[in-house]
PDB file of C-alpha atoms and ligand atoms in Angstrom:
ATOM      1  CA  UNK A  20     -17.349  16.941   7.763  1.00 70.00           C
ATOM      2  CA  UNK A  21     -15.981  14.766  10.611  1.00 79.00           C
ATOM      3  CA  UNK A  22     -12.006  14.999  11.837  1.00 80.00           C
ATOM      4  CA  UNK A  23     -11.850  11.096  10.955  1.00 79.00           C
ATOM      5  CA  UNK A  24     -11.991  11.837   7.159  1.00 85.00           C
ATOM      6  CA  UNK A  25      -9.289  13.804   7.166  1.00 86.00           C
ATOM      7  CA  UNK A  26      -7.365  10.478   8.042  1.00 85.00           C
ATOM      8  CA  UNK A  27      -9.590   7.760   5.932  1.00 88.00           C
ATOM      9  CA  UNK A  28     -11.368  10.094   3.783  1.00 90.00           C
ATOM     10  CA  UNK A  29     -15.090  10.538   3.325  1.00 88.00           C
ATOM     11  CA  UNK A  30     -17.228   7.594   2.597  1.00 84.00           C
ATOM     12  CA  UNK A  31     -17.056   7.617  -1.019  1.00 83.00           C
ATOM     13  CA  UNK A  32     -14.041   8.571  -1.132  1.00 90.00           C
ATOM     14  CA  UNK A  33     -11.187   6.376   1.188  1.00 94.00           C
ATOM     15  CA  UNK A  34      -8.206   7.633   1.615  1.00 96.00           C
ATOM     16  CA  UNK A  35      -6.350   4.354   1.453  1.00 97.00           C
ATOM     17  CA  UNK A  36      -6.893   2.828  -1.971  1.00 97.00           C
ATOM     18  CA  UNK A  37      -4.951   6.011  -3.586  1.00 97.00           C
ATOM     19  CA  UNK A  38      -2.024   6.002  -1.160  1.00 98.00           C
ATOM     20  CA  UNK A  39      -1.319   2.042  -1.796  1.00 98.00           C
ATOM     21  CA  UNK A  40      -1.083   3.047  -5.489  1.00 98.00           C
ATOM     22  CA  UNK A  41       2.188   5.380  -4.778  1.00 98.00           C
ATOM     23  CA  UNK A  42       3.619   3.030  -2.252  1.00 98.00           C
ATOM     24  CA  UNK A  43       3.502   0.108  -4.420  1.00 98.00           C
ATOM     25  CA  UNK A  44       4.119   1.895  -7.375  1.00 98.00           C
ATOM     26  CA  UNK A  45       7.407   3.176  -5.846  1.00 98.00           C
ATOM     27  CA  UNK A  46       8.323  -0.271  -4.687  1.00 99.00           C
ATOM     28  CA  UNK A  47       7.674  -1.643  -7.875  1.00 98.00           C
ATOM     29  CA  UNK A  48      10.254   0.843  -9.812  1.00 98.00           C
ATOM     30  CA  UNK A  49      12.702  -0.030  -7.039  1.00 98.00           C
ATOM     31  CA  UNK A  50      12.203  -3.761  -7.687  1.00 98.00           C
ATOM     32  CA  UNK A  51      12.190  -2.707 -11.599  1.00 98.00           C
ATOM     33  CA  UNK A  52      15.500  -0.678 -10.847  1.00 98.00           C
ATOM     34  CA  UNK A  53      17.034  -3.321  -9.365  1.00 98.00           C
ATOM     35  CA  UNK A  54      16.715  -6.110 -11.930  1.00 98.00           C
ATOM     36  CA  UNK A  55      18.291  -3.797 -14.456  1.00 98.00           C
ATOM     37  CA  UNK A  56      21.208  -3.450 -12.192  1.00 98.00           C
ATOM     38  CA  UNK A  57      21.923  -6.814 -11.404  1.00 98.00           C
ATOM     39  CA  UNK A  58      20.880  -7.449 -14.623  1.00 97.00           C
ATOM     40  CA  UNK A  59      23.697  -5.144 -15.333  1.00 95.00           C
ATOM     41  CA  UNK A  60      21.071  -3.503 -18.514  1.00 95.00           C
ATOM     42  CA  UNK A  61      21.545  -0.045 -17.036  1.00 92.00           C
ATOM     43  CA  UNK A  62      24.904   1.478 -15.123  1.00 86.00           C
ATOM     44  CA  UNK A  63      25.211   3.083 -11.772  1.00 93.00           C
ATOM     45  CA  UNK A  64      21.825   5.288 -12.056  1.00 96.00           C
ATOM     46  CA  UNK A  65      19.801   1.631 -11.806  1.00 98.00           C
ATOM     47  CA  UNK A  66      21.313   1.267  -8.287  1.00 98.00           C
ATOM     48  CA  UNK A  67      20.694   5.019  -7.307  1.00 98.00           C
ATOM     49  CA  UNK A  68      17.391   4.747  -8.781  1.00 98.00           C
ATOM     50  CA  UNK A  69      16.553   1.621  -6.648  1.00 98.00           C
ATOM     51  CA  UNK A  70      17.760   3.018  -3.357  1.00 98.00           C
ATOM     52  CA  UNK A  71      16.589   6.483  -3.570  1.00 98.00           C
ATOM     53  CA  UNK A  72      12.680   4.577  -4.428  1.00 98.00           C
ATOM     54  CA  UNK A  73      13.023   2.459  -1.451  1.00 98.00           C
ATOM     55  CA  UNK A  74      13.476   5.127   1.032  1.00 98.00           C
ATOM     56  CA  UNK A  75      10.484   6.778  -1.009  1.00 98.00           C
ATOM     57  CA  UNK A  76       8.324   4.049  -0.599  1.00 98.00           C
ATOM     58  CA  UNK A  77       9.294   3.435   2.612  1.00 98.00           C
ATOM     59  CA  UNK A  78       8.174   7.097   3.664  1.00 98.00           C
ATOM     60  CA  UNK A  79       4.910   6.794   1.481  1.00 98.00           C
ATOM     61  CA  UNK A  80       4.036   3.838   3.637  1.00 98.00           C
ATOM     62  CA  UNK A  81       3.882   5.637   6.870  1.00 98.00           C
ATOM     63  CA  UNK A  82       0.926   7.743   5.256  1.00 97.00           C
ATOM     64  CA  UNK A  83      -0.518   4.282   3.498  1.00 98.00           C
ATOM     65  CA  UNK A  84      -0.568   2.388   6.954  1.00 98.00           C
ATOM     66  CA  UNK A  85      -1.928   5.057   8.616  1.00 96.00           C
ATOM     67  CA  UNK A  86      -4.881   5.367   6.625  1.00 96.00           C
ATOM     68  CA  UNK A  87      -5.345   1.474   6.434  1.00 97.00           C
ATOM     69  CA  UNK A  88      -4.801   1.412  10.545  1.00 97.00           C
ATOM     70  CA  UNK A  89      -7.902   3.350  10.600  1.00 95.00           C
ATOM     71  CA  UNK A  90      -9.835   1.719   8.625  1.00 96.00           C
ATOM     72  CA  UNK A  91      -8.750  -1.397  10.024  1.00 97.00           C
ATOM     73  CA  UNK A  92     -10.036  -0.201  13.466  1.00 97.00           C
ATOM     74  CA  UNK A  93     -13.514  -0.117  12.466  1.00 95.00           C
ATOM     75  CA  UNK A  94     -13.417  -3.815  11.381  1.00 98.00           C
ATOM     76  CA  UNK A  95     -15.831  -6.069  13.937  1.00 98.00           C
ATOM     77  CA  UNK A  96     -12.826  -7.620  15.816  1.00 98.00           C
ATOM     78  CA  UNK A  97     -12.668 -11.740  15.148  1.00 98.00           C
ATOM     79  CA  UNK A  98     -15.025 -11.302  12.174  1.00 98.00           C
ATOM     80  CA  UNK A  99     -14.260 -12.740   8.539  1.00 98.00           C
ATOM     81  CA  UNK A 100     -13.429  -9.569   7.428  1.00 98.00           C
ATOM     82  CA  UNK A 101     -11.476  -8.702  10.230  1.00 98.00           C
ATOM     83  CA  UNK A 102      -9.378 -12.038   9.244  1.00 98.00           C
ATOM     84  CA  UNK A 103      -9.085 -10.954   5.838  1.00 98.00           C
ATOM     85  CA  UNK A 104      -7.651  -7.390   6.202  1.00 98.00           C
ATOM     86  CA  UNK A 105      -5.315  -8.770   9.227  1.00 98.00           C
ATOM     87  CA  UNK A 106      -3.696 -10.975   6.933  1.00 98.00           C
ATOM     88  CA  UNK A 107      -3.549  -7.926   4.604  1.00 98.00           C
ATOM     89  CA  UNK A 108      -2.033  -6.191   7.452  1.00 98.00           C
ATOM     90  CA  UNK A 109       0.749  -8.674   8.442  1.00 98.00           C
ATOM     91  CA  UNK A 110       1.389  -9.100   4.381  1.00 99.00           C
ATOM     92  CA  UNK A 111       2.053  -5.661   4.507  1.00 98.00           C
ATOM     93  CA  UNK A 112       3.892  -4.741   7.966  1.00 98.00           C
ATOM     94  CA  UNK A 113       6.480  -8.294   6.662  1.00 99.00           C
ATOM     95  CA  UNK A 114       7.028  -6.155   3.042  1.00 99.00           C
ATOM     96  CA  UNK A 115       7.491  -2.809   4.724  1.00 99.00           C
ATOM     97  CA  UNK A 116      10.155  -4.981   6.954  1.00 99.00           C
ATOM     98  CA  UNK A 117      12.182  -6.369   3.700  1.00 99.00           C
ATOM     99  CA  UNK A 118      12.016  -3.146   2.199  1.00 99.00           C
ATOM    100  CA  UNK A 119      13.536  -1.555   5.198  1.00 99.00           C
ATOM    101  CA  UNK A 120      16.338  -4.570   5.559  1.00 99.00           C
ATOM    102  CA  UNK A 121      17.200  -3.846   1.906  1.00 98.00           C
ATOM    103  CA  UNK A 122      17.710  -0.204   2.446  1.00 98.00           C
ATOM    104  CA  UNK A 123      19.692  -0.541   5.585  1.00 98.00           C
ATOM    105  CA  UNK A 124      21.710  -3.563   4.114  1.00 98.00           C
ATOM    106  CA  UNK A 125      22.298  -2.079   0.772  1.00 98.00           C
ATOM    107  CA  UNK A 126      23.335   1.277   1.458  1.00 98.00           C
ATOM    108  CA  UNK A 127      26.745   1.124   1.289  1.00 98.00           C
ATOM    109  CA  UNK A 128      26.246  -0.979  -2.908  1.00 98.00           C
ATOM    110  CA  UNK A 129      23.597   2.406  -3.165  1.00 98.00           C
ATOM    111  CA  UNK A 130      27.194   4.526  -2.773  1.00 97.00           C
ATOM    112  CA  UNK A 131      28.824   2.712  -4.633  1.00 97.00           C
ATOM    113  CA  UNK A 132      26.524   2.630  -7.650  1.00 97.00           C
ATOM    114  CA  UNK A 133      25.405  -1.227  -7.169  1.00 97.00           C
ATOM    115  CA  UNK A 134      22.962  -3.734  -5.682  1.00 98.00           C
ATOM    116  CA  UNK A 135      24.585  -5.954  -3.403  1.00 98.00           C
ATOM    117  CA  UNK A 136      23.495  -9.465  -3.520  1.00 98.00           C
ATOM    118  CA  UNK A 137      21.847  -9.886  -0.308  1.00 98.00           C
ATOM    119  CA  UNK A 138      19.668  -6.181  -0.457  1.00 98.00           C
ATOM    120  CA  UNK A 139      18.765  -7.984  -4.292  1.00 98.00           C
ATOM    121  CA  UNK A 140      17.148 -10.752  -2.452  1.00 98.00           C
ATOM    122  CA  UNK A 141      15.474  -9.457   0.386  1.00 99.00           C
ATOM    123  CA  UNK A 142      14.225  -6.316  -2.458  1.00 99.00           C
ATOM    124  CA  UNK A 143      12.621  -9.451  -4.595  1.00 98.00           C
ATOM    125  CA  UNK A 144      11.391 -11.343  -0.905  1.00 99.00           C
ATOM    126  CA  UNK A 145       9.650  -7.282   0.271  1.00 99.00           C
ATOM    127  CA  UNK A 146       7.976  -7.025  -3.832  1.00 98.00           C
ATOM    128  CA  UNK A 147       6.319 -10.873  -2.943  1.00 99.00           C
ATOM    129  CA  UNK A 148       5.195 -10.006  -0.079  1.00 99.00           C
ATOM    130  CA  UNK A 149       3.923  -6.645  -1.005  1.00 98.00           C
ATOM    131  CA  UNK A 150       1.983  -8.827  -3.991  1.00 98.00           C
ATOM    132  CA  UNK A 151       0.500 -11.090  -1.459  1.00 98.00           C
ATOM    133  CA  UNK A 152      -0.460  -8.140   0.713  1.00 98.00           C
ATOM    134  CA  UNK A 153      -2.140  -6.216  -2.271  1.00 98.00           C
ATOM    135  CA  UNK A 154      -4.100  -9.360  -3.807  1.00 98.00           C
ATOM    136  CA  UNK A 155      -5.260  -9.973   0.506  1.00 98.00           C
ATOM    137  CA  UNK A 156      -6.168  -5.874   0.219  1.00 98.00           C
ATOM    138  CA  UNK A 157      -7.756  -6.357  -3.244  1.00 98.00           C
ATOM    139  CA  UNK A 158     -10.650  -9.322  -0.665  1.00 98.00           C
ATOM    140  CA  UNK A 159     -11.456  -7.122   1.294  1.00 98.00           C
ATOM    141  CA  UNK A 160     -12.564  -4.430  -0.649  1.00 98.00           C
ATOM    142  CA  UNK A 161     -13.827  -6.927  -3.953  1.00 97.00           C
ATOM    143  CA  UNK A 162     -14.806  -9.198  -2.039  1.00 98.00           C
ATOM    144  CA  UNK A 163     -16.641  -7.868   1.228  1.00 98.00           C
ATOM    145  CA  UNK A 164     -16.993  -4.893  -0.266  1.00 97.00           C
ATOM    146  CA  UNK A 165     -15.601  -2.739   2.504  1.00 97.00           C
ATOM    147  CA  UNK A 166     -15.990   0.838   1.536  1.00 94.00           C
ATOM    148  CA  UNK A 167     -17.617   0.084  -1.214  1.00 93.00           C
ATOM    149  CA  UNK A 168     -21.049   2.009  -1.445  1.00 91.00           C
ATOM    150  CA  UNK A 169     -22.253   0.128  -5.090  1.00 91.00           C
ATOM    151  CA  UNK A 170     -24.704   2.624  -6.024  1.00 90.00           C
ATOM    152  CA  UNK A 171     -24.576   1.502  -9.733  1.00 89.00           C
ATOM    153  CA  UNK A 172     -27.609   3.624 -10.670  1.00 89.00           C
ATOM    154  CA  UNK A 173     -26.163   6.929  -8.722  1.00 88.00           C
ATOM    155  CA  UNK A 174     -26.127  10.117 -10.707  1.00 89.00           C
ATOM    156  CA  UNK A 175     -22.870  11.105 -12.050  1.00 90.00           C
ATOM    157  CA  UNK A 176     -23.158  14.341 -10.275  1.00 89.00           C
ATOM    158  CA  UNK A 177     -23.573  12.076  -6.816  1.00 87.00           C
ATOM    159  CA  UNK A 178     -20.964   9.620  -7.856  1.00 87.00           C
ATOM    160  CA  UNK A 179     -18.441  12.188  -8.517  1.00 88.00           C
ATOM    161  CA  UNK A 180     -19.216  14.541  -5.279  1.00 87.00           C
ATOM    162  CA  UNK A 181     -17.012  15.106  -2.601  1.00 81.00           C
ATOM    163  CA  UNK A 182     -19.593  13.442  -0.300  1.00 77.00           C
ATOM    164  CA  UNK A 183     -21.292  10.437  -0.744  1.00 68.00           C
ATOM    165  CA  UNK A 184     -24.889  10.382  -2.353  1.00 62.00           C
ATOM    166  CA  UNK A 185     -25.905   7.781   0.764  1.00 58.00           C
ATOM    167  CA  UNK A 186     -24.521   7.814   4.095  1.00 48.00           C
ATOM    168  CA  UNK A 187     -23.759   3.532   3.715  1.00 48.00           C
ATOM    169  CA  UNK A 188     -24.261   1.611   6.690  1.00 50.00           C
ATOM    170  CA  UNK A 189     -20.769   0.569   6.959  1.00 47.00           C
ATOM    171  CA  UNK A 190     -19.617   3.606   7.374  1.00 44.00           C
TER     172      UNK A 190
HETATM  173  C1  HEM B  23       2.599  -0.821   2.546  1.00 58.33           C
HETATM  174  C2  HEM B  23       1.438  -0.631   3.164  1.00 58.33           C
HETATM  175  C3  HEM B  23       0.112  -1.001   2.529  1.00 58.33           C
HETATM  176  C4  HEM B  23      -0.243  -1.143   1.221  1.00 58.33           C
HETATM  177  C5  HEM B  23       0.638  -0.967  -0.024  1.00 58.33           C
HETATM  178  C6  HEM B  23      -1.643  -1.496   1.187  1.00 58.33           C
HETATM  179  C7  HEM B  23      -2.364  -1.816   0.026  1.00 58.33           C
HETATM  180  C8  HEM B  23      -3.729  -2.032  -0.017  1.00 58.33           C
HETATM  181  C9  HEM B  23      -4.489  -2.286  -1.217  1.00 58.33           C
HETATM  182  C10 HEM B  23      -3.906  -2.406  -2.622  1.00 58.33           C
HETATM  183  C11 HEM B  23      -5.786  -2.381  -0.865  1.00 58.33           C
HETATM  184  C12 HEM B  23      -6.962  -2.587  -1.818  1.00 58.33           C
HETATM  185  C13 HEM B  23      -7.455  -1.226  -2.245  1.00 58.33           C
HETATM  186  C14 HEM B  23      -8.212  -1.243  -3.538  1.00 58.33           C
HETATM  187  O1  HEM B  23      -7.791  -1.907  -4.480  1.00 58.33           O
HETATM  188  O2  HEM B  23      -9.240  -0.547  -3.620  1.00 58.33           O
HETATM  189  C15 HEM B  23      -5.869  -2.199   0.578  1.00 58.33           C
HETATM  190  C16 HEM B  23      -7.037  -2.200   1.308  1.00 58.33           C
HETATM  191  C17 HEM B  23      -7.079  -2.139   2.677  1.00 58.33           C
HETATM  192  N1  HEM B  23      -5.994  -2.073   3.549  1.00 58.33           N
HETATM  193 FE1  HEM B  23      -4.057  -1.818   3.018  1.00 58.33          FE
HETATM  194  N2  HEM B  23      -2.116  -1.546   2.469  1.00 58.33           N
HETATM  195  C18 HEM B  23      -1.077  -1.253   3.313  1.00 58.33           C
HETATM  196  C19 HEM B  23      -1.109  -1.239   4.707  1.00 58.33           C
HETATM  197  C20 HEM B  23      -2.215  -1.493   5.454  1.00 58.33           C
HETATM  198  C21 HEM B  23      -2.237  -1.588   6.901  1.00 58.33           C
HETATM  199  C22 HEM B  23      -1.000  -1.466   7.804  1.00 58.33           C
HETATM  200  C23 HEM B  23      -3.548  -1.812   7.258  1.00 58.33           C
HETATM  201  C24 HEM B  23      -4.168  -2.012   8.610  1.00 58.33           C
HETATM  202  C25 HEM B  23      -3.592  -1.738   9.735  1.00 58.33           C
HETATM  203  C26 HEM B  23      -4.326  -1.862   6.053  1.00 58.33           C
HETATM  204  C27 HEM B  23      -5.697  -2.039   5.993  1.00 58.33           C
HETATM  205  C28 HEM B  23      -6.466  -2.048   4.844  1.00 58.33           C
HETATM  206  C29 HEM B  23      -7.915  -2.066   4.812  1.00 58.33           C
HETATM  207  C30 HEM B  23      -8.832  -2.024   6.041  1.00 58.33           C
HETATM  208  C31 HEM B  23      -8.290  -2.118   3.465  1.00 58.33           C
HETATM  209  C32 HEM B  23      -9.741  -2.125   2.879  1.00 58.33           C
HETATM  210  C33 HEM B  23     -10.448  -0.776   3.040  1.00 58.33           C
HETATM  211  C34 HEM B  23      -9.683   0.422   2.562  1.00 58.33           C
HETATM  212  O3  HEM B  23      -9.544   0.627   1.350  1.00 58.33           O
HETATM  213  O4  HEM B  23      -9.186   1.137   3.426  1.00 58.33           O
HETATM  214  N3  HEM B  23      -3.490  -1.679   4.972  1.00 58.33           N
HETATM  215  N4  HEM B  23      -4.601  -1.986   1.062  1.00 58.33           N
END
C-alpha cells in the first residue's frame, strides 16, 4: 500500500468524496438550525445548535481540504480538468471563509441563545457557496470522471475490495 493513500485513499476507494458528505452535511444542519431560529420555530437550542455545527464543520473541513488538496495536485496543471476542480477549489476555500466570518461574528448571539442578523446572512452567503462548490465537485468526478475506475462488469468481490480490481491509468 503506498503512504499517499493514507491521505486520498486507494484508487477505488478516495478519501475525499466521504469527507465532503460530513462537512456539508454539518453545514447544512447549521444552515437548517439557523432558519428555525430566525425563523423563531425553535428556542435558544436552534442558535446553540447552529454555532456548535459551524465550528464542526469548520474542523471537518480541514480533513475534507486536505484530501481534495491532494488530489488536486495530481491534476495536469492548465488542463480542463484542472479548471474545473480549481473553480471547485475557490467555491470551496470562499464557503469555508463565510462559515468562519459567521462563527467569529456570531459568537457572542451563540451565548446568548440567538442568530444575529449579520452571522444569518453571511451563514445563508457560506451554504451558496458551498452549493456551487459541491455541484463544480460533482464535474469533475461525473463529468471527467476523475477517480472514477467504471468497471461496470467488475465482480462484486473486486468492486467491493479494499484495492482496486485494475490499477486505472489515472491513478
Ligand atoms: C469544504 C471543503 C470541500 C468540500 C465540501 C468538497 C466537496 C466535494 C464534492 C461534493 C466533490 C464531489 C465528490 C463526489 O460526489 O463523488 C468533490 C470532489 C473533488 N474535490 Fe472537493 N471539496 C472541498 C474542498 C476541496 C479542496 C480545497 C480541493 C482542492 C484543493 C478539492 C478538490 C477536489 C477534487 C480534486 C475532487 C474530485 C476528485 C476527488 O473526489 O477527490 N476539494 N469535492
Amino acid at each position: 500500500m503506498k503512504a499517499s493513500y493514507l491521505v486520498k485513499g486507494p484508487p477505488a476507494h478516495p478519501l475525499h468524496p466521504p469527507l465532503t458528505d460530513l462537512t456539508i452535511g454539518t453545514y447544512g444542519f447549521a444552515t437548517v438550525a439557523a432558519i428555525l431560529d430566525v425563523a423563531n420555530l425553535v428556542g435558544r437550542n436552534a442558535a446553540y445548535a447552529w454555532w456548535i455545527a459551524l465550528v464542526v464543520g469548520l474542523c471537518s473541513t480541514a480533513l475534507t481540504a486536505t484530501s481534495g488538496l491532494v488530489d488536486w495536485l495530481s491534476i495536469e496543471w492548465g488542463s480542463e480538468l484542472w479548471k474545473t476542480a480549481t473553480a471547485h477549489l475557490s467555491a470551496m476555500l470562499a464557503a469555508t471563509g463565510a462559515f468562519l466570518a459567521a462563527a467569529l461574528l456570531g459568537h457572542h448571539g451563540y451565548t446568548q441563545g440567538t442568530v444575529s442578523a449579520g452571522a444569518f446572512a453571511l451563514t445563508l452567503v457560506g451554504f451558496v457557496l458551498l452549493t456551487t462548490g459541491g455541484w463544480l465537485g460533482g464535474a469533475v468526478v461525473y463529468v471527467h470522471g476523475m477517480r472514477v475506475l467504471n468497471l461496470v462488469s467488475a465482480r462484486f468481490e473486486q468492486a467491493a475490495a479494499p484495492t482496486p480490481p485494475e490499477p486505472a491509468e489515472s491513478e
